[in-house]
CSV table of C-alpha atoms in Angstrom, one decimal:
chain,number,residue,atom,x,y,z
W,1,MET,CA,-9.6,-8.0,-36.1
W,2,SER,CA,-9.9,-9.4,-39.8
W,3,SER,CA,-7.0,-11.9,-40.8
W,4,ASP,CA,-6.5,-9.5,-43.7
W,5,PHE,CA,-5.6,-6.5,-41.7
W,6,TYR,CA,-3.3,-8.6,-39.2
W,7,THR,CA,-1.6,-10.1,-42.6
W,8,SER,CA,-0.6,-6.8,-44.5
W,9,SER,CA,-0.6,-4.3,-41.5
W,10,ILE,CA,0.7,-6.0,-38.7
W,11,LEU,CA,2.7,-9.1,-39.5
W,12,PRO,CA,5.1,-6.8,-42.0
W,13,HIS,CA,6.3,-5.3,-38.9
W,14,ALA,CA,6.0,-8.2,-35.9
W,15,ALA,CA,9.4,-8.2,-35.8
W,16,ILE,CA,9.8,-4.4,-34.0
W,17,ILE,CA,6.7,-5.6,-32.0
W,18,ILE,CA,7.9,-8.9,-30.5
W,19,LYS,CA,11.6,-6.9,-29.6
W,20,ILE,CA,9.6,-4.3,-27.8
W,21,CYS,CA,7.7,-6.9,-26.0
W,22,ARG,CA,10.4,-8.8,-25.3
W,23,ALA,CA,12.2,-5.8,-23.9
W,24,TYR,CA,9.3,-5.3,-21.2
W,25,THR,CA,8.9,-8.9,-20.0
W,26,ASN,CA,10.3,-11.5,-18.4
W,27,THR,CA,8.5,-15.0,-19.2
W,28,GLU,CA,7.1,-16.0,-22.6
W,29,GLU,CA,3.4,-16.2,-21.1
W,30,ASP,CA,3.9,-12.0,-20.4
W,31,PHE,CA,5.6,-11.6,-23.9
W,32,GLU,CA,2.3,-13.4,-25.5
W,33,ASP,CA,-0.2,-11.2,-23.6
W,34,TYR,CA,1.6,-8.1,-24.3
W,35,TYR,CA,2.1,-9.2,-28.1
W,36,GLN,CA,-2.1,-9.9,-28.3
W,37,GLU,CA,-2.3,-7.0,-26.4
W,38,VAL,CA,-0.4,-4.2,-29.0
W,39,CYS,CA,-2.1,-6.1,-32.0
W,40,LEU,CA,-5.3,-5.2,-30.9
W,41,GLN,CA,-4.5,-1.6,-29.8
W,42,ILE,CA,-3.2,-1.4,-33.3
W,43,TRP,CA,-6.4,-2.7,-34.7
W,44,LYS,CA,-8.7,-0.8,-32.3
W,45,SER,CA,-6.7,2.8,-33.0
W,46,ARG,CA,-5.9,2.2,-36.5
W,47,ASP,CA,-8.4,5.3,-37.9
W,48,ASN,CA,-6.4,7.2,-36.0
W,49,PHE,CA,-3.5,7.0,-38.3
W,50,GLN,CA,-2.9,10.5,-39.9
W,51,GLU,CA,0.2,9.4,-42.5
W,52,GLN,CA,2.3,12.0,-40.8
W,53,SER,CA,4.7,9.3,-40.0
W,54,GLU,CA,5.4,6.1,-41.2
W,55,TRP,CA,3.3,3.2,-40.5
W,56,SER,CA,6.2,1.2,-38.8
W,57,THR,CA,6.9,4.9,-36.8
W,58,TRP,CA,3.0,4.6,-35.5
W,59,VAL,CA,3.5,1.1,-35.0
W,60,PHE,CA,6.7,1.6,-33.2
W,61,ARG,CA,5.2,4.3,-30.8
W,62,LEU,CA,1.6,2.4,-30.0
W,63,SER,CA,3.6,-0.9,-29.2
W,64,LEU,CA,5.5,1.2,-26.7
W,65,ASN,CA,2.7,2.9,-25.7
W,66,VAL,CA,0.9,-0.2,-24.7
W,67,SER,CA,3.7,-2.0,-23.1
W,68,LEU,CA,4.7,0.8,-21.2
W,69,SER,CA,1.1,1.0,-19.8
W,70,LEU,CA,0.7,-2.8,-19.1
W,71,LEU,CA,4.1,-2.9,-17.6
W,72,LYS,CA,2.6,-0.2,-14.9
W,73,LYS,CA,-0.6,-2.1,-14.7
W,74,LYS,CA,1.6,-5.3,-13.7
W,75,LYS,CA,3.5,-3.4,-11.2
W,76,ASN,CA,0.2,-1.9,-9.7
W,77,ASN,CA,-1.8,-5.4,-9.8
W,78,HIS,CA,-1.9,-6.8,-6.5
W,79,GLN,CA,-2.1,-10.4,-8.2
W,80,HIS,CA,1.7,-11.4,-8.6
W,81,PHE,CA,2.7,-12.8,-11.5
W,82,ALA,CA,4.9,-15.4,-12.0
W,83,SER,CA,7.7,-13.3,-13.4
W,84,ASP,CA,7.4,-10.8,-10.2
W,85,TYR,CA,9.6,-13.2,-8.2
W,86,SER,CA,11.7,-15.1,-11.2
W,87,PRO,CA,15.1,-13.9,-11.9
W,88,VAL,CA,15.4,-11.6,-15.6
W,89,GLU,CA,16.2,-13.9,-18.2
W,90,LEU,CA,14.9,-15.5,-21.1
W,91,PRO,CA,13.1,-18.8,-21.2
W,92,GLU,CA,15.5,-21.9,-21.6
W,93,GLU,CA,13.4,-23.3,-24.2
W,94,ARG,CA,13.6,-20.5,-26.2
W,95,THR,CA,17.4,-19.9,-25.8
W,96,ASP,CA,19.2,-23.0,-27.0
W,97,ASN,CA,20.3,-21.6,-30.3
W,98,THR,CA,21.2,-17.8,-28.7
W,99,ASP,CA,24.2,-16.4,-28.4
W,100,ASP,CA,25.0,-15.9,-25.1
W,101,SER,CA,26.4,-12.3,-25.3
W,102,PHE,CA,22.7,-11.5,-27.2
W,103,LYS,CA,20.8,-12.9,-24.0
W,104,GLN,CA,23.0,-10.8,-22.0
W,105,LEU,CA,22.5,-8.4,-23.7
W,106,TYR,CA,18.8,-8.2,-23.5
W,107,ASN,CA,18.8,-9.0,-20.2
W,108,ALA,CA,20.5,-5.9,-19.2
W,109,ILE,CA,18.4,-3.9,-21.6
W,110,ARG,CA,15.5,-5.4,-19.4
W,111,LYS,CA,17.2,-3.7,-16.6
W,112,LEU,CA,16.9,-0.4,-17.9
W,113,SER,CA,14.2,1.9,-17.0
W,114,GLU,CA,10.9,1.7,-19.3
W,115,VAL,CA,11.7,5.0,-20.7
W,116,ASP,CA,15.5,4.3,-21.7
W,117,ARG,CA,14.0,0.7,-22.9
W,118,GLY,CA,12.5,2.7,-25.6
W,119,VAL,CA,15.2,4.9,-26.2
W,120,ILE,CA,17.9,2.0,-27.1
W,121,LEU,CA,15.8,-0.2,-28.9
W,122,LEU,CA,14.8,2.4,-31.1
W,123,TYR,CA,18.7,3.3,-31.2
W,124,LEU,CA,19.2,-0.3,-31.9
W,125,GLU,CA,16.7,-0.2,-34.7
W,126,GLU,CA,18.5,2.4,-36.3
W,127,LYS,CA,15.5,5.0,-35.9
W,128,SER,CA,17.0,8.3,-36.5
W,129,TYR,CA,17.3,11.2,-33.7
W,130,GLN,CA,14.6,12.7,-35.2
W,131,GLU,CA,12.5,9.8,-35.0
W,132,ILE,CA,13.5,9.0,-31.7
W,133,ALA,CA,12.6,12.2,-30.4
W,134,ASP,CA,8.8,12.2,-32.2
W,135,ILE,CA,7.9,8.6,-30.8
W,136,MET,CA,8.8,9.7,-27.2
W,137,GLY,CA,7.7,13.2,-27.3
W,138,THR,CA,11.5,14.9,-26.8
W,139,ASN,CA,13.9,16.7,-29.0
W,140,PRO,CA,16.6,15.2,-30.6
W,141,ASN,CA,19.1,17.2,-29.2
W,142,ASN,CA,18.8,15.4,-25.7
W,143,ILE,CA,18.7,11.6,-27.6
W,144,GLY,CA,22.4,11.8,-28.6
W,145,VAL,CA,23.2,12.3,-24.7
W,146,ARG,CA,20.7,10.2,-23.5
W,147,ILE,CA,22.0,7.3,-25.5
W,148,LYS,CA,25.2,7.1,-25.1
W,149,ARG,CA,24.8,7.2,-20.9
W,150,ILE,CA,22.1,4.0,-22.0
W,151,LYS,CA,25.0,2.3,-23.8
W,152,GLU,CA,27.2,3.4,-20.7
W,153,ARG,CA,24.8,1.8,-18.7
W,154,LEU,CA,24.6,-1.6,-20.4
W,155,LYS,CA,28.2,-1.8,-20.4
W,156,LYS,CA,28.7,-1.9,-17.1
W,157,ILE,CA,25.5,-4.3,-16.6
W,158,LEU,CA,27.3,-6.2,-19.4
W,159,ASP,CA,31.2,-6.2,-17.5
W,160,GLY,CA,29.0,-6.6,-14.4
W,161,LYS,CA,30.0,-3.9,-12.5
W,162,ILE,CA,26.2,-2.8,-11.6
W,163,ASN,CA,23.1,-5.0,-11.5
N,1,MET,CA,38.0,-8.2,-30.1
N,2,GLU,CA,35.2,-6.9,-28.0
N,3,ARG,CA,31.6,-6.8,-29.9
N,4,SER,CA,29.6,-3.3,-30.0
N,5,ILE,CA,26.1,-3.4,-28.5
N,6,GLU,CA,24.9,-2.5,-31.8
N,7,SER,CA,26.1,-5.7,-33.4
N,8,ILE,CA,25.5,-8.1,-30.8
N,9,TRP,CA,21.7,-7.0,-30.8
N,10,LYS,CA,21.9,-7.7,-35.0
N,11,GLU,CA,23.6,-10.4,-35.4
N,12,GLY,CA,21.7,-12.0,-32.4
N,13,PHE,CA,18.4,-11.6,-34.1
N,14,LEU,CA,19.6,-14.0,-36.9
N,15,THR,CA,20.9,-17.0,-35.1
N,16,SER,CA,17.7,-16.8,-32.4
N,17,GLU,CA,14.5,-18.0,-32.5
N,18,GLU,CA,13.5,-14.9,-30.8
N,19,LEU,CA,11.3,-13.3,-33.9
N,20,VAL,CA,9.0,-16.4,-34.1
N,21,VAL,CA,5.7,-14.8,-34.2
N,22,PRO,CA,3.4,-15.9,-31.9
N,23,LYS,CA,-0.3,-17.1,-32.4
N,24,ILE,CA,-3.0,-14.9,-32.1
N,25,ILE,CA,-5.4,-16.5,-30.3
N,26,ASN,CA,-9.0,-14.9,-28.6
N,27,LEU,CA,-8.4,-11.8,-29.4
N,28,TYR,CA,-11.5,-10.0,-29.0
N,29,ASP,CA,-11.5,-11.6,-25.6
N,30,LYS,CA,-8.4,-10.2,-24.3
N,31,LYS,CA,-9.1,-7.1,-22.3
N,32,SER,CA,-7.9,-4.1,-22.3
N,33,SER,CA,-5.5,-4.1,-19.8
N,34,HIS,CA,-3.9,-1.1,-19.8
N,35,LEU,CA,-3.2,1.6,-17.0
N,36,VAL,CA,-5.6,3.8,-18.6
N,37,ASP,CA,-8.1,1.2,-19.3
N,38,LYS,CA,-7.9,0.0,-15.4
N,39,PHE,CA,-8.5,3.2,-14.1
N,40,ALA,CA,-11.5,3.4,-16.4
N,41,ARG,CA,-13.0,0.4,-15.0
N,42,MET,CA,-12.1,1.3,-11.5
N,43,PHE,CA,-13.9,4.5,-12.1
N,44,ARG,CA,-16.9,3.0,-13.6
N,45,ILE,CA,-17.6,0.9,-10.7
N,46,ASN,CA,-16.5,3.6,-8.1
N,47,VAL,CA,-19.3,5.6,-9.7
N,48,LYS,CA,-21.9,2.3,-9.8
N,49,GLY,CA,-20.6,1.9,-6.0
N,50,ILE,CA,-21.4,5.6,-5.5
N,51,VAL,CA,-24.9,5.3,-6.7
N,52,ILE,CA,-25.8,2.2,-5.6
N,53,GLY,CA,-24.4,3.0,-2.2
N,54,ALA,CA,-27.0,6.0,-2.4
N,55,PHE,CA,-29.6,3.6,-2.5
N,56,VAL,CA,-28.7,1.4,0.2
N,57,VAL,CA,-27.9,3.6,3.0
N,58,LEU,CA,-31.4,5.2,2.2
N,59,LEU,CA,-33.0,2.3,2.6
N,60,LEU,CA,-30.6,1.6,5.5
N,61,SER,CA,-31.5,5.0,7.3
N,62,TRP,CA,-35.4,4.2,7.3
N,63,LEU,CA,-34.5,0.7,9.2
N,64,VAL,CA,-32.6,2.0,11.6
N,65,ARG,CA,-35.2,5.2,11.7
N,66,ILE,CA,-32.6,7.5,11.3
N,67,PRO,CA,-34.4,8.9,7.9
N,68,TYR,CA,-33.1,12.1,7.6
N,69,MET,CA,-29.0,10.9,7.7
N,70,GLY,CA,-30.0,8.3,4.5
N,71,ILE,CA,-32.1,11.2,2.6
N,72,GLY,CA,-28.7,13.6,3.1
N,73,PHE,CA,-26.1,10.8,1.9
N,74,PHE,CA,-28.6,10.2,-0.8
N,75,ILE,CA,-29.0,13.9,-1.9
N,76,ALA,CA,-24.8,14.5,-1.5
N,77,LEU,CA,-23.9,10.9,-2.9
N,78,ILE,CA,-25.9,11.3,-6.5
N,79,PRO,CA,-24.5,14.9,-7.7
N,80,LEU,CA,-21.2,13.1,-6.7
N,81,ALA,CA,-21.7,10.2,-9.0
N,82,TYR,CA,-23.1,12.4,-11.8
N,83,VAL,CA,-20.3,14.5,-11.6
N,84,ASN,CA,-18.1,11.7,-11.7
N,85,TYR,CA,-19.7,9.8,-14.1
N,86,LYS,CA,-18.7,13.1,-16.4
N,87,LEU,CA,-15.4,12.9,-15.6
N,88,MET,CA,-15.4,9.5,-16.7
N,89,LYS,CA,-16.6,10.5,-20.3
N,90,GLY,CA,-13.8,12.6,-20.5
N,91,LEU,CA,-11.0,9.6,-19.4
N,92,ASP,CA,-12.4,7.7,-22.2
N,93,GLN,CA,-11.1,9.8,-25.1
N,94,ILE,CA,-7.0,9.9,-24.5
N,95,ASP,CA,-5.9,8.9,-27.4
N,96,LYS,CA,-3.8,6.1,-27.5
N,97,THR,CA,-1.7,6.8,-30.6
N,98,VAL,CA,0.3,9.8,-29.6
N,99,ASN,CA,3.8,9.7,-28.2
N,100,SER,CA,4.6,8.4,-24.9
N,101,TYR,CA,5.3,11.8,-23.3
N,102,SER,CA,2.0,13.1,-24.6
N,103,TYR,CA,0.0,10.3,-24.3
N,104,LEU,CA,0.8,10.1,-20.4
N,105,LYS,CA,0.4,13.8,-20.2
N,106,SER,CA,-3.3,13.9,-21.2
N,107,PHE,CA,-3.6,10.8,-18.7
N,108,ASP,CA,-1.9,13.3,-15.9
N,109,THR,CA,-4.3,16.2,-17.0
N,110,TRP,CA,-7.2,14.9,-17.2
N,111,LEU,CA,-6.5,13.0,-13.6
N,112,LYS,CA,-5.4,16.4,-12.6
N,113,GLU,CA,-8.5,17.9,-13.5
N,114,MET,CA,-10.6,15.0,-11.5
N,115,ILE,CA,-9.0,15.8,-8.4
N,116,SER,CA,-9.1,19.7,-8.6
N,117,ILE,CA,-13.1,18.9,-9.3
N,118,ASN,CA,-13.7,16.7,-7.0
N,119,GLN,CA,-11.8,18.2,-4.2
N,120,LYS,CA,-14.1,21.2,-4.9
N,121,PHE,CA,-17.1,19.0,-4.7
N,122,ALA,CA,-15.3,17.8,-1.2
N,123,ARG,CA,-15.5,21.0,0.7
N,124,VAL,CA,-19.6,20.7,0.4
N,125,PHE,CA,-19.9,17.0,0.2
N,126,TYR,CA,-18.1,16.4,3.5
N,127,PRO,CA,-19.8,18.8,5.6
N,128,PHE,CA,-23.3,18.1,3.9
N,129,VAL,CA,-22.7,14.4,5.0
N,130,LEU,CA,-21.7,15.5,8.5
N,131,LEU,CA,-24.7,17.4,8.6
N,132,ALA,CA,-26.8,15.0,7.6
N,133,VAL,CA,-25.6,12.3,10.3
N,134,LEU,CA,-26.2,15.1,12.7
N,135,ALA,CA,-29.5,15.6,11.5
N,136,GLY,CA,-30.5,11.8,11.3
N,137,TYR,CA,-29.7,11.6,15.2
N,138,TRP,CA,-31.3,14.8,15.5
N,139,PHE,CA,-34.5,14.4,14.1
N,140,GLY,CA,-35.0,10.8,14.8
N,141,PRO,CA,-37.8,8.5,12.6
N,142,ILE,CA,-40.4,10.9,10.3
N,143,GLY,CA,-43.3,11.6,12.5
N,144,GLY,CA,-41.6,10.2,15.7
N,145,ASP,CA,-40.2,11.8,19.0
N,146,MET,CA,-37.3,14.1,18.1
N,147,PRO,CA,-33.9,12.5,19.9
N,148,GLY,CA,-32.6,16.1,19.4
N,149,GLU,CA,-35.7,18.3,21.5
N,150,ALA,CA,-35.0,15.6,24.7
N,151,PHE,CA,-31.2,15.9,24.4
N,152,LEU,CA,-32.1,19.8,24.6
N,153,ALA,CA,-34.4,20.0,27.2
N,154,GLY,CA,-32.0,17.9,29.2
N,155,LEU,CA,-29.1,20.4,28.4
N,156,LYS,CA,-31.7,23.3,29.5
N,157,HIS,CA,-32.7,21.3,32.7
N,158,GLN,CA,-29.1,20.9,33.5
N,159,PHE,CA,-27.5,24.6,32.7
N,160,PRO,CA,-30.6,26.9,32.9
N,161,ASP,CA,-28.3,29.9,32.4
N,162,MET,CA,-26.7,29.0,29.2
N,163,LEU,CA,-26.7,31.1,26.5
N,164,LEU,CA,-29.0,30.2,23.7
N,165,ILE,CA,-29.2,31.2,19.6
N,166,PHE,CA,-32.4,30.7,17.7
N,167,GLY,CA,-33.1,27.9,20.5
N,168,TYR,CA,-29.7,26.3,20.1
N,169,PRO,CA,-27.1,26.3,22.9
N,170,LEU,CA,-24.5,28.9,21.9
N,171,TYR,CA,-21.3,27.5,22.5
N,172,LEU,CA,-22.8,23.8,21.0
N,173,THR,CA,-24.0,25.8,18.0
N,174,LEU,CA,-20.3,27.5,17.4
N,175,ALA,CA,-18.8,24.0,18.1
N,176,VAL,CA,-20.8,22.4,15.3
N,177,LEU,CA,-20.2,25.1,12.8
N,178,LEU,CA,-16.2,25.4,14.0
N,179,ILE,CA,-16.4,21.5,13.0
N,180,LEU,CA,-17.9,22.3,9.9
N,181,ALA,CA,-15.7,24.8,8.6
N,182,LEU,CA,-12.9,22.8,9.4
N,183,VAL,CA,-14.0,19.7,7.6
N,184,SER,CA,-14.4,22.1,4.9
N,185,ILE,CA,-11.0,23.6,4.9
N,186,PHE,CA,-9.6,20.0,5.6
N,187,ALA,CA,-11.6,18.5,2.6
N,188,GLY,CA,-9.6,18.6,0.3
N,189,ARG,CA,-7.0,17.0,2.1
N,190,ILE,CA,-9.4,14.1,3.6
N,191,TYR,CA,-10.4,13.2,-0.1
N,192,MET,CA,-6.7,13.1,-1.2
N,193,PHE,CA,-6.3,10.5,1.3
N,194,ASP,CA,-9.2,8.9,0.2
N,195,LEU,CA,-7.7,8.7,-3.1
N,196,ASN,CA,-4.4,7.6,-2.5
N,197,LEU,CA,-6.0,4.7,-0.6
N,198,VAL,CA,-7.3,3.6,-4.1
N,199,TYR,CA,-5.2,4.9,-6.7
N,200,GLY,CA,-2.3,5.6,-5.0
N,201,ARG,CA,0.4,3.4,-6.3
N,202,GLN,CA,-0.7,4.1,-10.1
N,203,ILE,CA,-0.2,7.9,-9.3
N,204,GLN,CA,2.8,7.2,-8.3
N,205,ARG,CA,3.7,5.3,-11.0
N,206,LEU,CA,2.5,7.8,-13.6
N,207,LYS,CA,4.5,10.5,-11.4
N,208,ASP,CA,7.9,8.4,-12.0
N,209,ILE,CA,7.5,7.7,-15.4
N,210,LEU,CA,6.7,11.2,-16.3
N,211,ALA,CA,8.9,12.8,-14.4
N,212,ASP,CA,12.0,10.6,-16.4
N,213,LEU,CA,10.4,11.7,-19.5
N,214,GLU,CA,10.3,15.0,-18.6
N,215,GLU,CA,14.1,14.7,-17.3
N,216,LEU,CA,14.9,13.2,-21.3
N,217,ARG,CA,13.2,16.8,-22.6
N,218,LYS,CA,15.6,19.1,-20.3
N,219,ASN,CA,18.5,20.0,-21.9
N,220,SER,CA,20.2,20.9,-18.9
N,221,SER,CA,19.7,17.5,-17.2
N,222,PHE,CA,22.5,16.2,-19.4
């Protein structure tokens, strides 16, 4: 990957890639692996971008697909990762300045199903229902109801009503 | 006042260090490790394993003086490797940049096609392998005594009145044909058992995620 491509095409969207990767990982090591893999896949797949959607939407979609695949790979791997045994929480050294509510929200998002995590991340990034539907491969009518359900579930997790 | 999820999310990133970009290290060396890649890798190894196995069995069968079994295995395994090699090419062509549902659905479609082709192949493959084993023990070494003939002579001596068909005991022949037919009928299930031993957990994960995505697509489920 050229540093030009990374700087011009990936770095401006690094924030969203990071948010996705963090939602699908529990440790810093896994997060960095996911981030690198997403960047690699963006670079490898760049010729498939057909400008039918925004570059940012395409990056989001690819990041989500790669994260879902890596998660499946990890779960299927016979070799257990450290994170398989660690409680779902942000690494301590990174959380000193982090708002408690935010930490709890991120942890709650990690407790959702893989698909729900993707949907709520898109919603929180203020993507339209149409964009969310395009990325997830569904129709916009279903998204609103799904988001409502996810928010209710998140609230219950945050209130300690469910694990 | 209770803060909304949206405001916690927005404000969280303003104060936290969560958005620090990690360093990109040895990106070229990072192996592509997602599910489809892993499947492709395992598939490639399996195909190579089948080819190597065909030659190893052929060699071993000569060493233990049952070459017909080795030849039979070889004839069965090489087309199996070829069919799966062709299938592997399709797996490499799955587009990762489509939406999540289409991406997983493409993989699922490929998986189903692969299973269907291999199940059909298994109907011939398993009986053929069984016949190869029988042939190996019946004919023995090339140019040597035939253990099958000795067995047949012993049987004829013990049961002189037994019914024969083309010189072979009728009931024994029917029993062998019945077993071959049953193996062929249940070949699909035997193949699925084989497949699940290797890829079972991955296939289950794929089904779970697809089911979740399909639920998302149905109006009635909400």
